[in-house]
Coordinates of N, CA and C in Angstrom, one line a residue:
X1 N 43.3 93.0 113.9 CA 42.2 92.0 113.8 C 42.5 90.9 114.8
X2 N 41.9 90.3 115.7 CA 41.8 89.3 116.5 C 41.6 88.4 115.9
X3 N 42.4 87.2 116.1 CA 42.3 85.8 115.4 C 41.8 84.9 116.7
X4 N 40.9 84.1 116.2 CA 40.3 83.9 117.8 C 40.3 82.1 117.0
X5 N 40.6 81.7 118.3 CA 41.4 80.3 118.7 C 40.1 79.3 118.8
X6 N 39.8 78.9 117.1 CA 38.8 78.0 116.6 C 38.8 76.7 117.8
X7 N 39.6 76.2 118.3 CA 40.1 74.9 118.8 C 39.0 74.4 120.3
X8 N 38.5 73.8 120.1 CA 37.4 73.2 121.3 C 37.9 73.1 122.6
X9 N 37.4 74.2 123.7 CA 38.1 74.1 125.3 C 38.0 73.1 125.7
X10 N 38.8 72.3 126.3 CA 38.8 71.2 127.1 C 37.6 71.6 128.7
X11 N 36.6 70.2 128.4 CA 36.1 70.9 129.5 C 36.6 70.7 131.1
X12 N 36.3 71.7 131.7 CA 37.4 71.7 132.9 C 37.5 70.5 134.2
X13 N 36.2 70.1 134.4 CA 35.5 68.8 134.8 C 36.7 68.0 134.4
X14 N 36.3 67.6 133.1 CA 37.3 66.9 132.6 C 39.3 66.4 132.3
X15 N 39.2 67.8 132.5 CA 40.9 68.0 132.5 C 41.5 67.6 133.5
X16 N 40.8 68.4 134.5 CA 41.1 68.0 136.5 C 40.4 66.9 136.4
X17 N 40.0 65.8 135.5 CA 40.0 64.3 136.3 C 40.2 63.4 135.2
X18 N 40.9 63.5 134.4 CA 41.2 63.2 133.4 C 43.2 62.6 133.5
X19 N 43.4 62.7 134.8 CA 45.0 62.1 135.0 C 45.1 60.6 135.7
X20 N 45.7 59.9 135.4 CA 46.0 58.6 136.0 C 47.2 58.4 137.1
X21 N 46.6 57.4 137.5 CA 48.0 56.7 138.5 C 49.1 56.7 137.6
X22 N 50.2 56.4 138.3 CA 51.6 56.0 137.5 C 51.5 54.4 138.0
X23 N 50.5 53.2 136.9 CA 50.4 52.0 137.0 C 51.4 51.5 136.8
X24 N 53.1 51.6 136.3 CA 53.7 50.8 136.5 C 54.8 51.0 138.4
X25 N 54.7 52.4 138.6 CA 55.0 52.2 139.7 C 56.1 53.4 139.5
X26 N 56.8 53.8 138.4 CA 58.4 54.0 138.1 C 59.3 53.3 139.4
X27 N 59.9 54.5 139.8 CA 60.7 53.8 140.7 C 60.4 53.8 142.2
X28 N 59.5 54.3 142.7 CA 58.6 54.5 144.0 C 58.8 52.8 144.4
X29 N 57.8 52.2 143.8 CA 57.5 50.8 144.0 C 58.6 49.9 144.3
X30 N 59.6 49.8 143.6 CA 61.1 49.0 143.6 C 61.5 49.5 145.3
X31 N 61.8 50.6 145.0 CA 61.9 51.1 146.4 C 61.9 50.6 147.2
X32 N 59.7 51.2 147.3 CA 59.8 50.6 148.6 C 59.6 49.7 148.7
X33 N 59.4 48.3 148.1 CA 59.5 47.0 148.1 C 60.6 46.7 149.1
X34 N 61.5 47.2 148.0 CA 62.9 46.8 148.6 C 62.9 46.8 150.1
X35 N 62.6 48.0 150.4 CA 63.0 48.9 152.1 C 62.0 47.7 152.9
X36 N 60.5 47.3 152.8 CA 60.0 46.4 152.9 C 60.5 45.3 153.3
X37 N 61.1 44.4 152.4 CA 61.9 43.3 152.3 C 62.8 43.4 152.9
X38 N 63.6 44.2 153.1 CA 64.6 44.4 154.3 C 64.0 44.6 155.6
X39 N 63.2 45.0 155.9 CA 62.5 45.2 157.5 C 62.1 44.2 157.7
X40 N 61.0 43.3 157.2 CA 60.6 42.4 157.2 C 61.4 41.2 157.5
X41 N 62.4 41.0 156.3 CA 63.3 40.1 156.4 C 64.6 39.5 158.3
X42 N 65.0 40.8 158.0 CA 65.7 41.2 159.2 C 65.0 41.5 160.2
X43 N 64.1 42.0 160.6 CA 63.3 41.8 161.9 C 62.7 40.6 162.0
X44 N 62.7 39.6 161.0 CA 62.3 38.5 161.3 C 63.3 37.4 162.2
X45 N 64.5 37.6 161.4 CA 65.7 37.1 161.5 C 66.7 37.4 162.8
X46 N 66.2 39.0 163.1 CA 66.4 39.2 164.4 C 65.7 38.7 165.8
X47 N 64.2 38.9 165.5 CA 63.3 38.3 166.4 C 63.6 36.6 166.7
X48 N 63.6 36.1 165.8 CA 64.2 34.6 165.5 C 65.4 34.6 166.6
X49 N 66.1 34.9 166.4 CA 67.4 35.0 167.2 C 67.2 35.9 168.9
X50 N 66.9 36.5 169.1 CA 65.7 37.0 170.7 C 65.4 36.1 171.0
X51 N 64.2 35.5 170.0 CA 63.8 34.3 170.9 C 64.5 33.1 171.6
X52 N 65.4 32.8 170.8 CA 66.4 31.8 171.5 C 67.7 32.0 172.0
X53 N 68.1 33.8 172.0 CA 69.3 34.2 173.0 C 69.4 35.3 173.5
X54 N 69.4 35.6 174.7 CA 68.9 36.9 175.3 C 70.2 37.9 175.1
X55 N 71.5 37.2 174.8 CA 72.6 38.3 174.2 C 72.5 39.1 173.1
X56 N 72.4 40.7 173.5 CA 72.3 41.5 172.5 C 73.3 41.8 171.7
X57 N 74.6 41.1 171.9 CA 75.7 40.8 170.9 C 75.3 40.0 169.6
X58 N 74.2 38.8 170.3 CA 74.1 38.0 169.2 C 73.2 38.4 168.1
X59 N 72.3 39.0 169.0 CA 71.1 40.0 168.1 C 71.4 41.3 167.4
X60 N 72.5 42.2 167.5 CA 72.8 42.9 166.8 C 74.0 42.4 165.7
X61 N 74.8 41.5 165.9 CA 75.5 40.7 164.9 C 74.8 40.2 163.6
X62 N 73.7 39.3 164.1 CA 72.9 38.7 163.4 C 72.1 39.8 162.7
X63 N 71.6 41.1 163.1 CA 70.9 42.1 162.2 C 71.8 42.4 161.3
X64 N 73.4 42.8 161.5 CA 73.9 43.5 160.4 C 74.7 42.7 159.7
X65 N 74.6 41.4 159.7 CA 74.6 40.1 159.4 C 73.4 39.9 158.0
X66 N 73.0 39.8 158.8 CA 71.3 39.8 157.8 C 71.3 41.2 156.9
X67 N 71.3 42.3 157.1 CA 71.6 43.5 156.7 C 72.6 43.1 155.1
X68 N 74.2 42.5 155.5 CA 74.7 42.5 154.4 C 74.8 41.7 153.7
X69 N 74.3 40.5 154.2 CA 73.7 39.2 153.3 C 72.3 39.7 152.2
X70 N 71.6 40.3 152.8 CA 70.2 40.3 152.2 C 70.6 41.7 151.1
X71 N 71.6 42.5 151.3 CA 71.6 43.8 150.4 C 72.5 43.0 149.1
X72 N 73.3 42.8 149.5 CA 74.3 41.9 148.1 C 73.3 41.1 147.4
X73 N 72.5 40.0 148.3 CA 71.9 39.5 146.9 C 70.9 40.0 146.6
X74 N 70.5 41.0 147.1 CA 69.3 42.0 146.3 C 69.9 42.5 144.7
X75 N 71.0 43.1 145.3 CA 71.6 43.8 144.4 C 72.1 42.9 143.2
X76 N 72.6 41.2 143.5 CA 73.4 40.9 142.7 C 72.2 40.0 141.9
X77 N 70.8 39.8 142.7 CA 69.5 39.4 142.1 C 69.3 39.9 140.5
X78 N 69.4 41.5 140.9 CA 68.8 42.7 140.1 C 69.3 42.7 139.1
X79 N 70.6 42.5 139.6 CA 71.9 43.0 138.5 C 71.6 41.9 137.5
X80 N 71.6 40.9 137.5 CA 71.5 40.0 136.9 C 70.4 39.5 136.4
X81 N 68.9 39.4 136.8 CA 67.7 40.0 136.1 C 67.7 40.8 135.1
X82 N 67.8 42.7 135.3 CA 67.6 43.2 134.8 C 68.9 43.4 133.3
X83 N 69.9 43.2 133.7 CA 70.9 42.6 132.5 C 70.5 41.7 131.6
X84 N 70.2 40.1 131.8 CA 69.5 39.0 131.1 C 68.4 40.0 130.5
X85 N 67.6 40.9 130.8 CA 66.3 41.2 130.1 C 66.6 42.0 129.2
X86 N 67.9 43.1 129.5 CA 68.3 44.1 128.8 C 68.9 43.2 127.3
X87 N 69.9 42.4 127.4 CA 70.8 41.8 126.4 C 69.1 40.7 125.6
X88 N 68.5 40.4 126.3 CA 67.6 39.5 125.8 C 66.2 40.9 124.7
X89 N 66.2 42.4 125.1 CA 65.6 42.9 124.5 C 66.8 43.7 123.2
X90 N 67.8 43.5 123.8 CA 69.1 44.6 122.5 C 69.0 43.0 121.4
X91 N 68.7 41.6 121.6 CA 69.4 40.8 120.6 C 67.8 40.9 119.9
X92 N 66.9 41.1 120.4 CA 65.5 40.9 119.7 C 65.6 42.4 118.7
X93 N 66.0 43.6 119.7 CA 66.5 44.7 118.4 C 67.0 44.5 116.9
X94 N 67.7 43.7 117.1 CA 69.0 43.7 116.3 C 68.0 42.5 115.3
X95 N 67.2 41.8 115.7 CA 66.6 41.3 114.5 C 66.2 41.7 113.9
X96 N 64.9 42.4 114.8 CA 64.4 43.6 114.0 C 64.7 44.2 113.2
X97 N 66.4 45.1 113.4 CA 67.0 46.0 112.4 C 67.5 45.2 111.1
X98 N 67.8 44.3 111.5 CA 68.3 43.1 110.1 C 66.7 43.0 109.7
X99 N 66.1 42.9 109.4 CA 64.5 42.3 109.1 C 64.3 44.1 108.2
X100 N 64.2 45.0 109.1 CA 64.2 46.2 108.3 C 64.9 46.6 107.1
X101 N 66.2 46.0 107.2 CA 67.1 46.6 106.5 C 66.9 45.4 105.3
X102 N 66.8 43.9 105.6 CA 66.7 43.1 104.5 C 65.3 43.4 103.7
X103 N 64.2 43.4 104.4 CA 63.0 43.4 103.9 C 62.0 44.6 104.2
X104 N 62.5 45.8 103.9 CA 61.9 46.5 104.1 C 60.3 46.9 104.0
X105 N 60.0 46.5 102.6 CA 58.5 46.6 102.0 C 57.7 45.7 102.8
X106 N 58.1 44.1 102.9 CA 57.5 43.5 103.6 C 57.3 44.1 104.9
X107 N 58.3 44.6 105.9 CA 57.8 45.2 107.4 C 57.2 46.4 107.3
X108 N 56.9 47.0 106.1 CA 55.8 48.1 106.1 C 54.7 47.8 105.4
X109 N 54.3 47.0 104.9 CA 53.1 46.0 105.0 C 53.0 45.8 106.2
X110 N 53.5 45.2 106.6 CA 53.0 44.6 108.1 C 52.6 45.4 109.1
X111 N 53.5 46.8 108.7 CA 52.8 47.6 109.6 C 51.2 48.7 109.6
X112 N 51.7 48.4 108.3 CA 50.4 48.6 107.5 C 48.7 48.1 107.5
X113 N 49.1 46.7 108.5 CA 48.4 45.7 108.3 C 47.9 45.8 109.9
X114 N 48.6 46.1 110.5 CA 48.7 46.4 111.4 C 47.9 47.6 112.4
X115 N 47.8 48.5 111.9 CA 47.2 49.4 111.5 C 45.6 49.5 111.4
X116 N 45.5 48.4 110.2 CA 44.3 48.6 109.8 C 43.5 47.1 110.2
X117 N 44.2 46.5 111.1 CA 43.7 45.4 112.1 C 42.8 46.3 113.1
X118 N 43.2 47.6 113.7 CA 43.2 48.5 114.8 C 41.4 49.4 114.1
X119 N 41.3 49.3 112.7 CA 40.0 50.4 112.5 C 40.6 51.4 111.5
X120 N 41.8 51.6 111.4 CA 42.3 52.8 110.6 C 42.3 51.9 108.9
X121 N 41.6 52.8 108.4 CA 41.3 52.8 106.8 C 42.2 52.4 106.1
X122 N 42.2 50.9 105.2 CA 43.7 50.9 104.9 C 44.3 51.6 104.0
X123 N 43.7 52.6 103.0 CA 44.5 53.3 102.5 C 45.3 54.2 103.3
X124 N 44.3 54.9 104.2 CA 45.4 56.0 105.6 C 46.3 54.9 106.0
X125 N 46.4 53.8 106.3 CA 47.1 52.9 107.5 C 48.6 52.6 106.2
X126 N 47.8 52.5 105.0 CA 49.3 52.6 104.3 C 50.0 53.8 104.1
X127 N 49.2 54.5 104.0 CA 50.2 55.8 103.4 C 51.0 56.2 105.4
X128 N 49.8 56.2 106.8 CA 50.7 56.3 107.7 C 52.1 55.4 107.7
X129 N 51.8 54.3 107.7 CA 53.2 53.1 107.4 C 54.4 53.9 106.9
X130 N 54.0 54.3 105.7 CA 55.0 54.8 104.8 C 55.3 55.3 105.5
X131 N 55.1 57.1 105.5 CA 55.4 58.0 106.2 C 56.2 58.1 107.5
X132 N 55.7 56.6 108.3 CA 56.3 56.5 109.3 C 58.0 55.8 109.2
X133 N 58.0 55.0 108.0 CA 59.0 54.1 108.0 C 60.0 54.8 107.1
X134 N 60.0 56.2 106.9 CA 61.0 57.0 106.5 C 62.2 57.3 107.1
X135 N 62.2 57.0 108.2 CA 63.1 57.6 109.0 C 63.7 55.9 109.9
X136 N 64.9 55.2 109.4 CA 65.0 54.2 109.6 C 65.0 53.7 111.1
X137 N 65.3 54.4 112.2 CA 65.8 54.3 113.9 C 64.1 54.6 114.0
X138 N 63.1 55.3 113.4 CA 61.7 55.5 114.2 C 60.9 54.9 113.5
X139 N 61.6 54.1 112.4 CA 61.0 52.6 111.9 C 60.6 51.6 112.9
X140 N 62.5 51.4 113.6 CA 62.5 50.5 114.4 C 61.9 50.5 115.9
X141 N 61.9 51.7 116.1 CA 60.9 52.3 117.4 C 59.5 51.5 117.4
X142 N 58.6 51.7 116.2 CA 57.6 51.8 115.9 C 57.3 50.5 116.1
X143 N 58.1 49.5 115.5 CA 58.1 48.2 115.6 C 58.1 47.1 116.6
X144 N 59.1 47.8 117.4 CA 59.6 47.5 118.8 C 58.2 47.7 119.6
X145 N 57.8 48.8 119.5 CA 56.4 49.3 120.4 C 55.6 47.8 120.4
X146 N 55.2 47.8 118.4 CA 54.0 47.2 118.4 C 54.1 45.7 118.4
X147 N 55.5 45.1 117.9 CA 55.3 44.0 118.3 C 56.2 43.8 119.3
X148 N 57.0 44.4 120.1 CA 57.5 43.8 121.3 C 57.2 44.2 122.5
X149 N 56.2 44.9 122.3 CA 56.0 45.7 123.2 C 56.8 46.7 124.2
X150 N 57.7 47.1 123.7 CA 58.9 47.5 124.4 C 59.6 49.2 123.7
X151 N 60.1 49.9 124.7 CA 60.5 51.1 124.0 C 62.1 51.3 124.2
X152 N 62.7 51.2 123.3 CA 63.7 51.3 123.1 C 65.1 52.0 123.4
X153 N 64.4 53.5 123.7 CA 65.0 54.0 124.3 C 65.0 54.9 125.9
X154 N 63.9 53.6 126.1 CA 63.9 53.3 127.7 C 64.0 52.2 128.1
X155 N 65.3 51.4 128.4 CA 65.9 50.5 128.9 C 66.3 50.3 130.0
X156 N 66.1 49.6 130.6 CA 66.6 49.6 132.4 C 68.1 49.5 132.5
X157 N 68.7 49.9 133.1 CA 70.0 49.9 133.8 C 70.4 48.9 134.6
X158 N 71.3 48.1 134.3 CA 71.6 47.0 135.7 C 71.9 47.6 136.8
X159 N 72.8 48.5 136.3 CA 73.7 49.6 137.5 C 73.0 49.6 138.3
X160 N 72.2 50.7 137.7 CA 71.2 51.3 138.5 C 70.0 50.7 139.6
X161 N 69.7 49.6 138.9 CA 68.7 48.6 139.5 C 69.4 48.0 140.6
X162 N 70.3 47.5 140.5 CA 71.4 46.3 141.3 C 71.9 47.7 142.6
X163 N 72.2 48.8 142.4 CA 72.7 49.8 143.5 C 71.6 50.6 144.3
X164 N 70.1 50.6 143.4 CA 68.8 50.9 144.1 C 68.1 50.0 145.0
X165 N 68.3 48.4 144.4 CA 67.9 48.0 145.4 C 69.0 47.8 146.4
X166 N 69.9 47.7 146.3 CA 71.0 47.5 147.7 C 70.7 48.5 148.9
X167 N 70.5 49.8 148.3 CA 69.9 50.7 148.9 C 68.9 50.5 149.9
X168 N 67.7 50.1 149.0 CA 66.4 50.6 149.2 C 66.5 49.1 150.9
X169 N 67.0 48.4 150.4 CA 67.1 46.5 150.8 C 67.6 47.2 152.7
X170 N 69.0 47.6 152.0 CA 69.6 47.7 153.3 C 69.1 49.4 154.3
X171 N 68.6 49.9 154.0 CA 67.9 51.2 155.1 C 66.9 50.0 155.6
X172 N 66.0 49.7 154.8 CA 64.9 49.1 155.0 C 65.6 47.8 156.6
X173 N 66.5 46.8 156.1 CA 66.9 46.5 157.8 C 67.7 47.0 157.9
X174 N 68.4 48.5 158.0 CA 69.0 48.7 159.7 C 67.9 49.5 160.5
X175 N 66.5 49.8 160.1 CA 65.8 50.1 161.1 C 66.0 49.3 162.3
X176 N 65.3 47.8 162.5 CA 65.7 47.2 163.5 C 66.7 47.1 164.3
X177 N 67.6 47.4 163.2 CA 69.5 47.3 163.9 C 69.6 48.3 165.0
X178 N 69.0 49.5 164.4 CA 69.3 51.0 164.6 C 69.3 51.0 166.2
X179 N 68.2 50.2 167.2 CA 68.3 50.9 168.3 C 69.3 50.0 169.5
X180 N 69.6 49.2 169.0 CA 70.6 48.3 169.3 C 71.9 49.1 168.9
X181 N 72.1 49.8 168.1 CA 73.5 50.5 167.4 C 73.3 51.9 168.5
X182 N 72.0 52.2 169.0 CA 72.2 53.4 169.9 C 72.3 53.1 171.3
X183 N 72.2 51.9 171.7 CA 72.6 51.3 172.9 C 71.8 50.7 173.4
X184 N 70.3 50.2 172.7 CA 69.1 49.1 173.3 C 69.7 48.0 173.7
X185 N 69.1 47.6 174.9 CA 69.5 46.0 175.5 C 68.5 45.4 175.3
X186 N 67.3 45.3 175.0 CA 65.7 44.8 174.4 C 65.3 44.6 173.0
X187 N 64.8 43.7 173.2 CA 64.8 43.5 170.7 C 63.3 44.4 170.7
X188 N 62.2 45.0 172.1 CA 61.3 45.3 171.8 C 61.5 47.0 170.9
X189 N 62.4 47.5 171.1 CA 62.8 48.6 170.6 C 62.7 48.6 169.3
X190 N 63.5 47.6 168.8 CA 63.8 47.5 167.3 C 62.9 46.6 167.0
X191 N 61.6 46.0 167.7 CA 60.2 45.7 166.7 C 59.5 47.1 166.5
X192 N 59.2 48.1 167.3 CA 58.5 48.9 167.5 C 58.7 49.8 166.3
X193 N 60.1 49.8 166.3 CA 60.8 51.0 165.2 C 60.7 50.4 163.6
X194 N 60.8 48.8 163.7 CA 60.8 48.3 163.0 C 59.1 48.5 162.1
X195 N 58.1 48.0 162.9 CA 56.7 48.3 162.6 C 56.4 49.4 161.9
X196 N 56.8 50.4 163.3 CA 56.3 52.0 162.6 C 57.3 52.3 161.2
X197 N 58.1 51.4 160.7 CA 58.6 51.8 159.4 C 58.0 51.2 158.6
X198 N 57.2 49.5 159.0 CA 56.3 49.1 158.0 C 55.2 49.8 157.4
X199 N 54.7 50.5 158.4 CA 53.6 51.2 158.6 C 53.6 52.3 157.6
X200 N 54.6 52.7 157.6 CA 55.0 54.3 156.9 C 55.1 53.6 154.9
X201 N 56.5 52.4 155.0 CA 56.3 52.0 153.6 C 54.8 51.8 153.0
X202 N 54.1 51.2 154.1 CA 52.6 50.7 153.4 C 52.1 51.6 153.2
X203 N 51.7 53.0 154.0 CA 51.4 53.9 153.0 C 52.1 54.8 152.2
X204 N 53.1 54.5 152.3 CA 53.7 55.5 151.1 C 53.2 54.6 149.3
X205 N 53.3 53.1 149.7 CA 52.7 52.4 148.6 C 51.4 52.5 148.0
X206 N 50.5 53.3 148.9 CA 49.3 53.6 148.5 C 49.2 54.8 147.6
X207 N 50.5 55.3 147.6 CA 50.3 56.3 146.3 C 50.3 55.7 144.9
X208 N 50.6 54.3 144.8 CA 50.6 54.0 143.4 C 49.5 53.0 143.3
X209 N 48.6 52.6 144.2 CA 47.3 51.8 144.7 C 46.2 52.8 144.4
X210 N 44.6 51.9 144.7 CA 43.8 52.8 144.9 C 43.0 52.3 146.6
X211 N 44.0 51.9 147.3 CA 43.8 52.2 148.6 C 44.3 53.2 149.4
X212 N 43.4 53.6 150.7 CA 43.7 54.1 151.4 C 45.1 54.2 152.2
X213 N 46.0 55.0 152.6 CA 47.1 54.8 153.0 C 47.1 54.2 154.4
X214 N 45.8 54.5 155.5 CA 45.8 53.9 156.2 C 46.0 52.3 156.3
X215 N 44.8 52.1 155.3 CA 44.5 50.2 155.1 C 45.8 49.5 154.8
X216 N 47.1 50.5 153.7 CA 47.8 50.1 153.5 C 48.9 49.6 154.5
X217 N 48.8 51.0 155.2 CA 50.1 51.1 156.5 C 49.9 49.9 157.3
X218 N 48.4 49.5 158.0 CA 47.9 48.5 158.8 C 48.5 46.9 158.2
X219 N 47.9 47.0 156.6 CA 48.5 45.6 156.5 C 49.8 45.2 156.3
X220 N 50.3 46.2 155.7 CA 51.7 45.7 155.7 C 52.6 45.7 157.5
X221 N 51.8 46.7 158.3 CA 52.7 46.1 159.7 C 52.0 45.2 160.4
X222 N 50.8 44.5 160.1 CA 50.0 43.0 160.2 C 50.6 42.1 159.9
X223 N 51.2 42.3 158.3 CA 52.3 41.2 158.0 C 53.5 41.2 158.3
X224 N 53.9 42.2 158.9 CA 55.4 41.8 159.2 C 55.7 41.8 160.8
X225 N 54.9 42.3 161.0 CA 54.3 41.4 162.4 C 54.1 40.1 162.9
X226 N 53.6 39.6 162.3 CA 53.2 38.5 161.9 C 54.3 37.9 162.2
X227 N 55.3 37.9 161.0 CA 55.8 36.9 160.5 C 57.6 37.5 161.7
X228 N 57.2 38.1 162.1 CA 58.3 38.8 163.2 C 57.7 37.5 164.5
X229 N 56.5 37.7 165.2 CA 56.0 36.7 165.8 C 56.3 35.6 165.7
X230 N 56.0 34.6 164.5 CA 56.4 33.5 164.0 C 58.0 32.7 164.3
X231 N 58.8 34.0 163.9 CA 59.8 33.3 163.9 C 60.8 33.3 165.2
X232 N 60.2 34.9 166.2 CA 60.2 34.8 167.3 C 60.0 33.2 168.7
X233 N 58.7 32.8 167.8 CA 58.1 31.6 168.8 C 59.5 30.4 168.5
X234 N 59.2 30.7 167.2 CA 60.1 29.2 166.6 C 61.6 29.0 167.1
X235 N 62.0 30.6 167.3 CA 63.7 31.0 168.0 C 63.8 30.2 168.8
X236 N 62.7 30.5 169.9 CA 62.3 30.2 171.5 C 62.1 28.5 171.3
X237 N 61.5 28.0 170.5 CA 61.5 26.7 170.4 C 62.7 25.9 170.3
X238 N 63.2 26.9 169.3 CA 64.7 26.0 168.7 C 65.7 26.1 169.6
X239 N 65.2 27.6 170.5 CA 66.8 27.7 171.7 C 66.3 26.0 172.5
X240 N 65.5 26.6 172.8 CA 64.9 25.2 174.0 C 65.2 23.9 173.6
X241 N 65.2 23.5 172.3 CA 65.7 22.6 171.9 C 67.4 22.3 172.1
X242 N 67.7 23.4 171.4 CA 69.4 23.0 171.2 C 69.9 23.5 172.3
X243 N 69.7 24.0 173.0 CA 69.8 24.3 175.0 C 70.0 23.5 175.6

């Protein structure tokens, strides 16, 4: 006898368009930010320095200069950010769990209450409560979610954050370095190389946007253009001055 699969087909329309962006970004975004920030930064800092000294000693000094200045304190930014947030969300845990463990009934009321703030029936929303607050660690899950918004056993890593961005920070400027390290005597090398990497971050960023990768690529090497320009003129100003 065939048992045939009561359960309502997803309609197909639906299914295939029924997926979302990844709105917080995971780790794509940090990235390229990072790599970003490094180009930008250091091509600025290089251009800056062109403008006011035509020695390519000074200008590739100053890039890997800027390079290890700007990756440490990315990294030791991060490290330290995401640590304070971590120890600031493990001590809010730990209330929690003392609060569970002293007052149990009370925090299953509440969740209860909770619940049936949302539209769920309060008899379901208590008996869910219960049910859910049997199991003491997916008590505290539960809790964490709804009032701290936070999931507990997805925590950020300092390590990890503080060594990704070092990463991401420092590729991101030795582009500019790079053609000076292969034997450029010209800073225009390492704008060009520099751009077409902005260009590339900006659209790789458009995978977590709802722009086009082009518009993205364009502005982000508008801006760092820009601000490559800027500090280029100001080099030139400042050699001329202290000249």
């Amino acid at each position: 006898m065939e048992i045939m699969d009561t359960a309502a087909p997803t309609h197909v329309a639906h299914r295939d368009n029924h997926t979302h962006r990844d709105v917080n970004g995971g780790w794509l975004r940090p990235a390229v930010f990072g790599a970003m920030d490094g180009l930008v930064s250091n091509l600025a800092l290089m251009t800056g320095v062109a403008g006011g000294s035509l020695l390519p000693q000074t200008i590739v000094l100053t890039g890997l200069a800027g390079l290890a200045a700007g990756a440490f304190s990315m990294a030791a930014g991060e490290y330290t950010s995401v640590a304070s947030q971590r120890e600031l969300v493990l001590a809010e845990l730990a209330v929690e769990r003392d609060e569970l463990r002293k007052h149990p009934k009370d925090e299953l009321e509440e969740l209860a209450a909770l619940y049936a703030s949302r539209g769920v029936e309060p008899k379901l929303a208590r008996q869910v409560a219960e049910q859910l607050s049997r199991d003491p660690e997916q008590a505290l899950e539960i809790h964490a979610r709804e009032e701290l918004g936070i999931d507990p056993s997805d925590l950020p890593s300092p390590a990890v954050a503080a060594v990704s961005s070092f990463g991401s920070f420092a590729l991101g400027a030795l582009l500019p370095v790079l053609p000076y390290l292969l034997g450029a005597t010209a800073i225009w090398p390492a704008v060009l190389l520099a751009l077409l990497g902005l260009f590339a971050c900006g659209a790789v960023v458009a995978r977590v946007t709802a722009r086009s990768w082009w518009f993205s690529g364009l502005r982000q090497l508008a801006l760092g253009g820009a601000a490559a320009g800027v500090t280029y003129v100001l080099g030139a100003l400042f050699g001329t001055v202290v000249g």
